[in-house]
Amino acid sequence: MRRYATFGEQNVPATAGGGQADSTLLTLQSATTIRPHVYFLAFGCSGTPADQAFTIQLGRQTAAGTGTTATLSALSTTDPASLASGKYNHTVAPTYTASAILMSIDVNQRASFTWIEDPERGIVLPASTDGIGIYFAVATGGTPLCHVTTHHSE
């Protein structure tokens, strides 16, 4: 099984929500020939620590929006390039599927968050060009730079 890491970052927006371009940290799109399994997610913020609270959510999306192309790095040097793709630092928001929130996490800027699942399980993306997005649903203030890393298998 091939495994890949994807990294994205975004400053916390003044107003958060899944429909805003500047709310999305990272998107991961599948391909018609694979069903990626997301099994690892790590989130944290850099900069001067402050007491800012965030809710980040992972939701299904049907259109990835416009953003910087993310590098999907193979965790083994012998694996080929990933068939999935990713974006971060969006200028056009992804189209999120209504009522399809797969994970909701409350975190403080002073803390980090890590989620780990069995690599053969986790959150399964469809064998299509749809995917998932990780975005700020709620932010209490400040605009620190936050980072997210995912691992997925194909």
Coordinates of C-alpha atoms in Angstrom, one line a residue:
M1 CA 0.0 0.0 0.0
R2 CA 1.4 3.4 -1.0
R3 CA 1.3 6.2 1.6
Y4 CA 1.7 10.0 1.1
A5 CA 2.0 13.1 3.2
T6 CA 0.3 16.4 2.3
F7 CA 1.0 19.8 4.0
G8 CA -1.1 23.0 3.9
E9 CA -1.2 26.3 5.8
Q10 CA -3.5 29.3 6.1
N11 CA -3.7 32.3 8.3
V12 CA -6.8 32.2 10.5
P13 CA -9.5 34.4 8.8
A14 CA -11.1 37.3 10.6
T15 CA -14.5 35.6 9.9
A16 CA -14.5 31.8 9.6
G17 CA -16.8 29.5 7.7
G18 CA -16.7 26.7 5.2
G19 CA -17.9 28.9 2.3
Q20 CA -15.0 31.4 2.4
A21 CA -11.8 31.0 0.4
D22 CA -9.6 32.1 3.3
S23 CA -11.1 29.6 5.7
T24 CA -9.7 26.4 4.0
L25 CA -6.4 25.1 5.2
L26 CA -6.1 22.1 2.8
T27 CA -8.1 20.1 0.2
L28 CA -7.3 16.6 -0.9
Q29 CA -9.0 15.4 -4.1
S30 CA -9.3 11.7 -5.2
A31 CA -9.1 10.3 -8.7
T32 CA -11.4 8.0 -10.6
T33 CA -8.9 5.1 -10.3
I34 CA -8.3 5.2 -6.5
R35 CA -10.0 5.5 -3.1
P36 CA -7.6 7.3 -0.8
H37 CA -7.8 6.6 2.9
V38 CA -6.9 9.5 5.1
Y39 CA -5.5 8.1 8.4
F40 CA -3.5 10.9 9.9
L41 CA -4.1 14.5 10.6
A42 CA -2.0 17.0 12.6
F43 CA -2.9 20.6 13.2
G44 CA -1.0 23.5 14.9
C45 CA -0.3 27.2 14.8
S46 CA 3.0 29.1 14.7
G47 CA 3.8 32.6 15.9
T48 CA 3.4 34.2 19.3
P49 CA 1.2 32.1 21.5
A50 CA -2.2 33.6 22.4
D51 CA -5.5 32.4 23.7
Q52 CA -7.3 32.0 20.5
A53 CA -9.8 29.2 20.0
F54 CA -10.7 27.6 16.7
T55 CA -13.1 25.0 15.4
I56 CA -11.6 23.2 12.4
Q57 CA -13.8 20.9 10.4
L58 CA -13.1 18.2 7.8
G59 CA -15.9 18.1 5.2
R60 CA -16.6 16.4 1.9
Q61 CA -16.3 18.7 -1.1
T62 CA -17.3 18.3 -4.8
A63 CA -15.2 21.1 -6.2
A64 CA -11.7 21.9 -4.9
G65 CA -11.8 25.6 -5.5
T66 CA -8.6 27.5 -6.5
G67 CA -5.5 27.4 -4.4
T68 CA -1.7 26.7 -4.4
T69 CA -1.0 23.1 -5.5
A70 CA 0.2 21.1 -2.6
T71 CA 3.1 18.6 -2.8
L72 CA 2.0 15.1 -2.0
S73 CA 5.2 13.4 -0.8
A74 CA 5.6 9.6 -0.8
L75 CA 6.4 8.3 2.7
S76 CA 8.5 5.6 1.0
T77 CA 11.1 6.6 -1.6
T78 CA 10.2 3.6 -3.8
D79 CA 6.5 4.7 -4.2
P80 CA 5.4 6.4 -7.4
A81 CA 3.8 9.8 -7.5
S82 CA 0.3 10.0 -5.8
L83 CA -2.7 9.9 -8.0
A84 CA -4.6 12.2 -5.6
S85 CA -4.0 15.9 -5.6
G86 CA -4.2 18.7 -3.0
K87 CA -4.4 22.5 -2.6
Y88 CA -3.9 25.0 0.1
N89 CA -4.0 28.8 0.6
H90 CA -7.3 29.1 -1.4
T91 CA -8.4 32.2 -3.3
V92 CA -11.6 30.5 -4.4
A93 CA -13.5 28.4 -1.8
P94 CA -14.1 24.7 -2.4
T95 CA -17.8 23.6 -2.8
Y96 CA -18.5 21.7 0.4
T97 CA -21.3 19.1 0.6
A98 CA -24.1 20.2 2.9
S99 CA -24.3 18.1 6.1
A100 CA -21.2 16.1 5.3
I101 CA -18.9 17.1 8.2
L102 CA -16.6 14.1 8.9
M103 CA -14.7 15.6 11.8
S104 CA -15.1 18.7 14.0
I105 CA -12.2 19.7 16.3
D106 CA -12.0 22.4 18.9
V107 CA -8.5 23.6 19.6
N108 CA -6.6 26.4 21.2
Q109 CA -3.8 28.2 19.4
R110 CA -1.4 27.2 22.3
A111 CA -2.2 23.5 21.6
S112 CA -1.7 21.1 18.7
F113 CA -4.0 18.3 17.7
T114 CA -3.2 14.9 16.2
W115 CA -5.6 12.2 14.9
I116 CA -4.3 8.7 13.9
E117 CA -6.3 5.8 12.5
D118 CA -5.4 2.4 11.0
P119 CA -3.9 3.2 7.5
E120 CA -6.3 0.7 5.9
R121 CA -9.3 2.4 7.4
G122 CA -9.7 6.1 8.2
I123 CA -11.7 8.5 6.1
V124 CA -12.3 7.1 2.6
L125 CA -12.5 9.3 -0.4
P126 CA -14.6 8.3 -3.3
A127 CA -13.2 7.0 -6.6
S128 CA -14.1 10.3 -8.3
T129 CA -12.6 13.8 -8.5
D130 CA -14.4 14.7 -5.2
G131 CA -12.5 14.9 -2.0
I132 CA -12.3 16.5 1.5
G133 CA -11.4 19.9 2.8
I134 CA -10.1 21.0 6.2
Y135 CA -11.3 24.5 7.1
F136 CA -11.8 27.0 10.0
A137 CA -15.5 26.8 11.0
V138 CA -15.1 29.2 14.0
A139 CA -12.3 31.5 15.0
T140 CA -12.3 33.7 18.1
G141 CA -9.8 36.3 16.9
G142 CA -6.3 36.9 15.8
T143 CA -4.8 35.8 12.5
P144 CA -2.0 33.3 13.3
L145 CA -0.5 31.1 10.6
C146 CA -1.8 27.5 11.1
H147 CA -0.6 24.3 9.5
V148 CA -2.2 21.0 8.8
T149 CA -0.5 17.7 7.7
T150 CA -2.4 14.7 6.4
H151 CA -1.3 11.2 5.5
H152 CA -3.3 9.0 3.2
S153 CA -2.9 5.6 1.6
E154 CA -3.8 4.6 -2.0

